[in-house]
Each structure stands twice: as C-alpha cells, then as structure tokens.
C-alpha cells in the first residue's frame, strides 16, 4: 500500500501570474481554459530562501528536486451549469524534474484545468525514479567541528511516497481559475523537518564516500531511515489561496 504523506509545511501564492515559457496553451498538460501553476522552494527554519542553515545544526541545505510522473485530482466547485465534483489525472509526456528554486521557468509549471469557481482541490503528486536519478533528492553541506566541511547528498529511490495537498480558498470561499485568473501554488519544502532528530553527532560520525556524506538506503542508513521516517510521518496539509 502506498504511503501517501507529504513533506510540505508551508504555502504562499501569487494570483494572475504567468511564466513566459507557457504562453502557448498547447504546451500545457490537461484540458480546459483555466490555468493552475506550481513552484517549489526550500524553506529552512521559517525562511523562504535557499542555501539556509538547518536550525541547531551545522547542516546547510542548498538545493534539491523531486520527479513527478502524474497528478491526481479530486475537485469540488461550480460553474455556469451548477456545482460539480470530479476526479481526474494529468500525466506528463515526460517526467517532470522539479528543482527547489523559486520561480525557475525551466522546472516550475502550469497545467490546464477546467475554468470555474473552486471550493477545494485535493491533489496528489505521484513521484518516480527516472534516468537513474531518485524520486526525491536534496543536497547541502556539513561543517565539521574541526573546521572542515563536506557535501551532503540525500537520495530516496522508489515511488512509495507521494505528496498529498488540499488547496482551499481564503475563509473557505470559492476561488476562480480561468484564462485571466491563474493562481500559482508555491510549495515550501521544510529542510528542518526533513532532518529533524539528526544531530551534529550523527554527521560527525557519518561515513564519507568519495568526499561526500551520501545518505541513501545503502550508505549512512541510520540517518537515511530517520529522514525517511520524518517524511512518512507528515500528515496532509491544507493550503489557502488568497487574492
């Protein structure tokens, strides 16, 4: 059975926003006149900037990515015909490798969706390994007590972890998605919660592989299992859209 948890802890948004790389509707997956955008950024200790120091640690998180094979939707809304509830999937022609850089036009993306007023959108991001790269990846650096440092790489291979998100309007009001109103969901990945419970002592005693503290199912497995368990423990989140 799939673990349908998420590692997202915060949300911001921008209304009526469009990437210049998405001017051609035919380039967008999905159907309909509306657009819904997605962007991802690291959040370290309450800040939305990358290259952040994890709280109470010598670990600095610098970048990362996830790889998405499809999006699964459950939506509730209304249009000129009446109210509706629908389920649908959007599969990408190519696997989406989304890096954690805010408003990176090369990886952030919009989808087409039916125009209307939405009460709630439940969304599942299905992840996958692709081109010998993991479904979840993060990199940074660790500063040892002796003054030296080493790169840190975390890799999760597998498709057992999916992100589940609920998007709702401000004060539970309907929000509009159409050709003019293109909400952008900015997901903030919390590095603090990824590495919660991993101490400086764990990193000081970690195995260094070719100059890198490599954390995966075969290397530094104690740290790997702790990080993976943190991902598994996160509950679903609710996202509020505001104008």
PDB file of C-alpha atoms in Angstrom, residues 16-198:
ATOM      1  CA  UNK A  16      -2.843  36.113 -12.045  1.00  0.00           C
ATOM      2  CA  UNK A  17       0.774  35.030 -12.598  1.00  0.00           C
ATOM      3  CA  UNK A  18       2.125  33.529 -15.829  1.00  0.00           C
ATOM      4  CA  UNK A  19       5.504  32.144 -16.827  1.00  0.00           C
ATOM      5  CA  UNK A  20       6.746  33.482 -20.162  1.00  0.00           C
ATOM      6  CA  UNK A  21       7.665  29.949 -21.154  1.00  0.00           C
ATOM      7  CA  UNK A  22       3.986  28.888 -21.013  1.00  0.00           C
ATOM      8  CA  UNK A  23       2.362  31.305 -23.434  1.00  0.00           C
ATOM      9  CA  UNK A  24       1.272  28.503 -25.749  1.00  0.00           C
ATOM     10  CA  UNK A  25      -1.705  26.629 -24.299  1.00  0.00           C
ATOM     11  CA  UNK A  26      -0.871  23.608 -26.434  1.00  0.00           C
ATOM     12  CA  UNK A  27       2.321  23.129 -24.409  1.00  0.00           C
ATOM     13  CA  UNK A  28       0.402  22.639 -21.165  1.00  0.00           C
ATOM     14  CA  UNK A  29      -0.856  19.254 -19.922  1.00  0.00           C
ATOM     15  CA  UNK A  30      -4.504  18.869 -19.018  1.00  0.00           C
ATOM     16  CA  UNK A  31      -7.638  20.300 -20.580  1.00  0.00           C
ATOM     17  CA  UNK A  32      -9.713  23.428 -20.064  1.00  0.00           C
ATOM     18  CA  UNK A  33      -9.355  27.189 -20.275  1.00  0.00           C
ATOM     19  CA  UNK A  34      -8.106  27.660 -16.704  1.00  0.00           C
ATOM     20  CA  UNK A  35      -4.509  27.521 -15.514  1.00  0.00           C
ATOM     21  CA  UNK A  36      -3.026  26.404 -12.204  1.00  0.00           C
ATOM     22  CA  UNK A  37       0.689  26.873 -11.559  1.00  0.00           C
ATOM     23  CA  UNK A  38       3.189  25.075  -9.331  1.00  0.00           C
ATOM     24  CA  UNK A  39       6.558  26.201  -7.988  1.00  0.00           C
ATOM     25  CA  UNK A  40       8.810  24.690  -5.318  1.00  0.00           C
ATOM     26  CA  UNK A  41      11.350  26.291  -2.990  1.00  0.00           C
ATOM     27  CA  UNK A  42      13.338  25.283   0.070  1.00  0.00           C
ATOM     28  CA  UNK A  43      12.261  26.680   3.435  1.00  0.00           C
ATOM     29  CA  UNK A  44      14.884  26.422   6.186  1.00  0.00           C
ATOM     30  CA  UNK A  45      13.849  27.455   9.657  1.00  0.00           C
ATOM     31  CA  UNK A  46      10.999  29.714   8.595  1.00  0.00           C
ATOM     32  CA  UNK A  47      12.718  31.447   5.673  1.00  0.00           C
ATOM     33  CA  UNK A  48      11.755  31.047   2.039  1.00  0.00           C
ATOM     34  CA  UNK A  49      15.293  31.377   0.706  1.00  0.00           C
ATOM     35  CA  UNK A  50      17.534  28.545  -0.394  1.00  0.00           C
ATOM     36  CA  UNK A  51      21.032  28.000   0.999  1.00  0.00           C
ATOM     37  CA  UNK A  52      19.684  28.004   4.564  1.00  0.00           C
ATOM     38  CA  UNK A  53      21.164  26.603   7.755  1.00  0.00           C
ATOM     39  CA  UNK A  54      19.024  23.938   9.404  1.00  0.00           C
ATOM     40  CA  UNK A  55      18.114  25.038  12.924  1.00  0.00           C
ATOM     41  CA  UNK A  56      20.523  23.918  15.676  1.00  0.00           C
ATOM     42  CA  UNK A  57      22.761  22.130  13.210  1.00  0.00           C
ATOM     43  CA  UNK A  58      25.941  22.562  11.175  1.00  0.00           C
ATOM     44  CA  UNK A  59      23.989  21.280   8.183  1.00  0.00           C
ATOM     45  CA  UNK A  60      23.199  23.729   5.367  1.00  0.00           C
ATOM     46  CA  UNK A  61      20.601  22.755   2.748  1.00  0.00           C
ATOM     47  CA  UNK A  62      21.308  24.185  -0.690  1.00  0.00           C
ATOM     48  CA  UNK A  63      19.139  22.556  -3.337  1.00  0.00           C
ATOM     49  CA  UNK A  64      17.155  19.518  -4.373  1.00  0.00           C
ATOM     50  CA  UNK A  65      14.478  18.136  -6.655  1.00  0.00           C
ATOM     51  CA  UNK A  66      11.558  15.757  -6.965  1.00  0.00           C
ATOM     52  CA  UNK A  67      10.471  13.854 -10.078  1.00  0.00           C
ATOM     53  CA  UNK A  68       6.736  13.769 -10.847  1.00  0.00           C
ATOM     54  CA  UNK A  69       5.102  11.266 -13.191  1.00  0.00           C
ATOM     55  CA  UNK A  70       1.469  12.379 -12.826  1.00  0.00           C
ATOM     56  CA  UNK A  71      -1.005  14.464 -10.854  1.00  0.00           C
ATOM     57  CA  UNK A  72      -4.221  13.045  -9.405  1.00  0.00           C
ATOM     58  CA  UNK A  73      -7.059  15.473  -8.677  1.00  0.00           C
ATOM     59  CA  UNK A  74     -10.292  15.460  -6.693  1.00  0.00           C
ATOM     60  CA  UNK A  75     -12.046  18.808  -7.125  1.00  0.00           C
ATOM     61  CA  UNK A  76     -15.224  20.465  -5.881  1.00  0.00           C
ATOM     62  CA  UNK A  77     -16.570  23.639  -7.447  1.00  0.00           C
ATOM     63  CA  UNK A  78     -19.221  25.349  -9.509  1.00  0.00           C
ATOM     64  CA  UNK A  79     -19.681  26.838 -12.982  1.00  0.00           C
ATOM     65  CA  UNK A  80     -22.484  28.182 -15.163  1.00  0.00           C
ATOM     66  CA  UNK A  81     -24.092  24.727 -15.239  1.00  0.00           C
ATOM     67  CA  UNK A  82     -24.053  24.164 -11.480  1.00  0.00           C
ATOM     68  CA  UNK A  83     -21.935  22.554  -8.772  1.00  0.00           C
ATOM     69  CA  UNK A  84     -19.630  19.655  -9.577  1.00  0.00           C
ATOM     70  CA  UNK A  85     -17.298  17.098  -8.031  1.00  0.00           C
ATOM     71  CA  UNK A  86     -14.759  15.413 -10.273  1.00  0.00           C
ATOM     72  CA  UNK A  87     -11.756  13.118 -10.221  1.00  0.00           C
ATOM     73  CA  UNK A  88      -9.148  13.154 -12.977  1.00  0.00           C
ATOM     74  CA  UNK A  89      -5.474  12.548 -13.695  1.00  0.00           C
ATOM     75  CA  UNK A  90      -2.907  14.546 -15.616  1.00  0.00           C
ATOM     76  CA  UNK A  91       0.034  12.571 -16.976  1.00  0.00           C
ATOM     77  CA  UNK A  92       3.080  14.345 -18.296  1.00  0.00           C
ATOM     78  CA  UNK A  93       4.522  13.453 -21.685  1.00  0.00           C
ATOM     79  CA  UNK A  94       7.902  13.470 -19.968  1.00  0.00           C
ATOM     80  CA  UNK A  95       8.700  13.042 -16.282  1.00  0.00           C
ATOM     81  CA  UNK A  96       8.762  16.467 -14.572  1.00  0.00           C
ATOM     82  CA  UNK A  97      12.015  17.058 -12.704  1.00  0.00           C
ATOM     83  CA  UNK A  98      11.160  19.973 -10.410  1.00  0.00           C
ATOM     84  CA  UNK A  99      14.023  21.724  -8.640  1.00  0.00           C
ATOM     85  CA  UNK A 100      13.577  23.698  -5.435  1.00  0.00           C
ATOM     86  CA  UNK A 101      14.364  27.115  -6.926  1.00  0.00           C
ATOM     87  CA  UNK A 102      11.665  29.761  -6.631  1.00  0.00           C
ATOM     88  CA  UNK A 103      10.105  30.771  -9.978  1.00  0.00           C
ATOM     89  CA  UNK A 104      12.537  28.756 -12.101  1.00  0.00           C
ATOM     90  CA  UNK A 105      10.814  28.817 -15.503  1.00  0.00           C
ATOM     91  CA  UNK A 106      12.708  25.732 -16.659  1.00  0.00           C
ATOM     92  CA  UNK A 107      11.161  23.477 -13.995  1.00  0.00           C
ATOM     93  CA  UNK A 108       8.112  25.211 -12.479  1.00  0.00           C
ATOM     94  CA  UNK A 109       4.985  24.633 -14.494  1.00  0.00           C
ATOM     95  CA  UNK A 110       1.326  25.342 -15.203  1.00  0.00           C
ATOM     96  CA  UNK A 111      -1.403  22.884 -16.088  1.00  0.00           C
ATOM     97  CA  UNK A 112      -4.679  23.415 -17.939  1.00  0.00           C
ATOM     98  CA  UNK A 113      -7.789  22.867 -15.832  1.00  0.00           C
ATOM     99  CA  UNK A 114     -11.497  23.457 -16.425  1.00  0.00           C
ATOM    100  CA  UNK A 115     -12.445  27.088 -15.819  1.00  0.00           C
ATOM    101  CA  UNK A 116     -14.739  27.677 -12.872  1.00  0.00           C
ATOM    102  CA  UNK A 117     -15.038  28.590  -9.228  1.00  0.00           C
ATOM    103  CA  UNK A 118     -13.406  26.041  -6.968  1.00  0.00           C
ATOM    104  CA  UNK A 119     -14.240  25.234  -3.357  1.00  0.00           C
ATOM    105  CA  UNK A 120     -11.475  22.693  -2.860  1.00  0.00           C
ATOM    106  CA  UNK A 121      -8.783  20.909  -4.850  1.00  0.00           C
ATOM    107  CA  UNK A 122      -7.284  17.728  -3.414  1.00  0.00           C
ATOM    108  CA  UNK A 123      -4.061  16.951  -5.221  1.00  0.00           C
ATOM    109  CA  UNK A 124      -1.651  14.020  -5.147  1.00  0.00           C
ATOM    110  CA  UNK A 125       1.782  14.301  -6.749  1.00  0.00           C
ATOM    111  CA  UNK A 126       2.920  10.830  -7.810  1.00  0.00           C
ATOM    112  CA  UNK A 127       6.723  10.551  -7.761  1.00  0.00           C
ATOM    113  CA  UNK A 128       9.023   8.229  -9.684  1.00  0.00           C
ATOM    114  CA  UNK A 129      12.711   7.443 -10.215  1.00  0.00           C
ATOM    115  CA  UNK A 130      13.856   8.470 -13.694  1.00  0.00           C
ATOM    116  CA  UNK A 131      17.059   8.360 -15.726  1.00  0.00           C
ATOM    117  CA  UNK A 132      18.945   6.674 -12.888  1.00  0.00           C
ATOM    118  CA  UNK A 133      18.040   9.564 -10.586  1.00  0.00           C
ATOM    119  CA  UNK A 134      15.976   9.292  -7.376  1.00  0.00           C
ATOM    120  CA  UNK A 135      12.402  10.458  -6.960  1.00  0.00           C
ATOM    121  CA  UNK A 136      13.486  12.696  -4.051  1.00  0.00           C
ATOM    122  CA  UNK A 137      16.901  14.345  -3.861  1.00  0.00           C
ATOM    123  CA  UNK A 138      18.448  17.003  -1.658  1.00  0.00           C
ATOM    124  CA  UNK A 139      21.962  18.355  -1.367  1.00  0.00           C
ATOM    125  CA  UNK A 140      23.815  20.623   1.012  1.00  0.00           C
ATOM    126  CA  UNK A 141      26.958  20.726   3.134  1.00  0.00           C
ATOM    127  CA  UNK A 142      28.023  19.945   6.683  1.00  0.00           C
ATOM    128  CA  UNK A 143      30.599  21.940   8.672  1.00  0.00           C
ATOM    129  CA  UNK A 144      32.602  19.601  10.918  1.00  0.00           C
ATOM    130  CA  UNK A 145      33.730  20.690  14.367  1.00  0.00           C
ATOM    131  CA  UNK A 146      37.383  20.676  13.198  1.00  0.00           C
ATOM    132  CA  UNK A 147      36.603  23.417  10.674  1.00  0.00           C
ATOM    133  CA  UNK A 148      36.464  21.202   7.571  1.00  0.00           C
ATOM    134  CA  UNK A 149      33.304  20.602   5.549  1.00  0.00           C
ATOM    135  CA  UNK A 150      31.831  18.037   3.186  1.00  0.00           C
ATOM    136  CA  UNK A 151      28.955  17.951   0.707  1.00  0.00           C
ATOM    137  CA  UNK A 152      25.801  16.154   1.868  1.00  0.00           C
ATOM    138  CA  UNK A 153      23.516  14.243  -0.524  1.00  0.00           C
ATOM    139  CA  UNK A 154      20.216  12.573   0.391  1.00  0.00           C
ATOM    140  CA  UNK A 155      18.625  10.186  -2.145  1.00  0.00           C
ATOM    141  CA  UNK A 156      15.281   8.424  -1.988  1.00  0.00           C
ATOM    142  CA  UNK A 157      14.662   5.840  -4.702  1.00  0.00           C
ATOM    143  CA  UNK A 158      11.135   4.479  -5.005  1.00  0.00           C
ATOM    144  CA  UNK A 159       7.534   5.520  -5.626  1.00  0.00           C
ATOM    145  CA  UNK A 160       6.060   4.704  -2.205  1.00  0.00           C
ATOM    146  CA  UNK A 161       5.992   8.328  -1.057  1.00  0.00           C
ATOM    147  CA  UNK A 162       3.564  10.725  -2.713  1.00  0.00           C
ATOM    148  CA  UNK A 163       2.705  14.288  -1.753  1.00  0.00           C
ATOM    149  CA  UNK A 164      -0.928  14.928  -0.817  1.00  0.00           C
ATOM    150  CA  UNK A 165      -2.173  18.506  -0.624  1.00  0.00           C
ATOM    151  CA  UNK A 166      -5.531  20.221  -0.113  1.00  0.00           C
ATOM    152  CA  UNK A 167      -5.975  23.648  -1.719  1.00  0.00           C
ATOM    153  CA  UNK A 168      -8.795  25.853  -0.432  1.00  0.00           C
ATOM    154  CA  UNK A 169      -9.800  29.490  -0.827  1.00  0.00           C
ATOM    155  CA  UNK A 170      -9.329  32.110   1.864  1.00  0.00           C
ATOM    156  CA  UNK A 171     -12.009  31.802   4.583  1.00  0.00           C
ATOM    157  CA  UNK A 172     -13.327  28.719   2.743  1.00  0.00           C
ATOM    158  CA  UNK A 173     -14.623  30.915  -0.082  1.00  0.00           C
ATOM    159  CA  UNK A 174     -14.656  29.850  -3.728  1.00  0.00           C
ATOM    160  CA  UNK A 175     -11.613  30.843  -5.780  1.00  0.00           C
ATOM    161  CA  UNK A 176     -11.597  31.426  -9.539  1.00  0.00           C
ATOM    162  CA  UNK A 177      -9.439  29.649 -12.088  1.00  0.00           C
ATOM    163  CA  UNK A 178      -9.882  30.756 -15.691  1.00  0.00           C
ATOM    164  CA  UNK A 179      -7.970  32.319 -18.596  1.00  0.00           C
ATOM    165  CA  UNK A 180      -7.402  35.530 -16.603  1.00  0.00           C
ATOM    166  CA  UNK A 181      -7.018  34.184 -13.067  1.00  0.00           C
ATOM    167  CA  UNK A 182      -4.027  31.821 -12.922  1.00  0.00           C
ATOM    168  CA  UNK A 183      -3.243  31.006  -9.264  1.00  0.00           C
ATOM    169  CA  UNK A 184       0.311  29.860  -8.564  1.00  0.00           C
ATOM    170  CA  UNK A 185       0.881  27.364  -5.741  1.00  0.00           C
ATOM    171  CA  UNK A 186       4.298  27.955  -4.189  1.00  0.00           C
ATOM    172  CA  UNK A 187       5.250  24.901  -2.141  1.00  0.00           C
ATOM    173  CA  UNK A 188       7.880  25.424   0.540  1.00  0.00           C
ATOM    174  CA  UNK A 189       9.926  22.309   1.363  1.00  0.00           C
ATOM    175  CA  UNK A 190      10.944  22.416   5.030  1.00  0.00           C
ATOM    176  CA  UNK A 191      14.504  21.179   5.422  1.00  0.00           C
ATOM    177  CA  UNK A 192      14.151  21.498   9.197  1.00  0.00           C
ATOM    178  CA  UNK A 193      11.550  18.753   9.253  1.00  0.00           C
ATOM    179  CA  UNK A 194      13.446  16.554   6.788  1.00  0.00           C
ATOM    180  CA  UNK A 195      16.394  16.280   9.181  1.00  0.00           C
ATOM    181  CA  UNK A 196      14.582  16.603  12.488  1.00  0.00           C
ATOM    182  CA  UNK A 197      16.260  14.377  15.068  1.00  0.00           C
ATOM    183  CA  UNK A 198      19.518  14.049  13.121  1.00  0.00           C
TER     184      UNK A 198
END
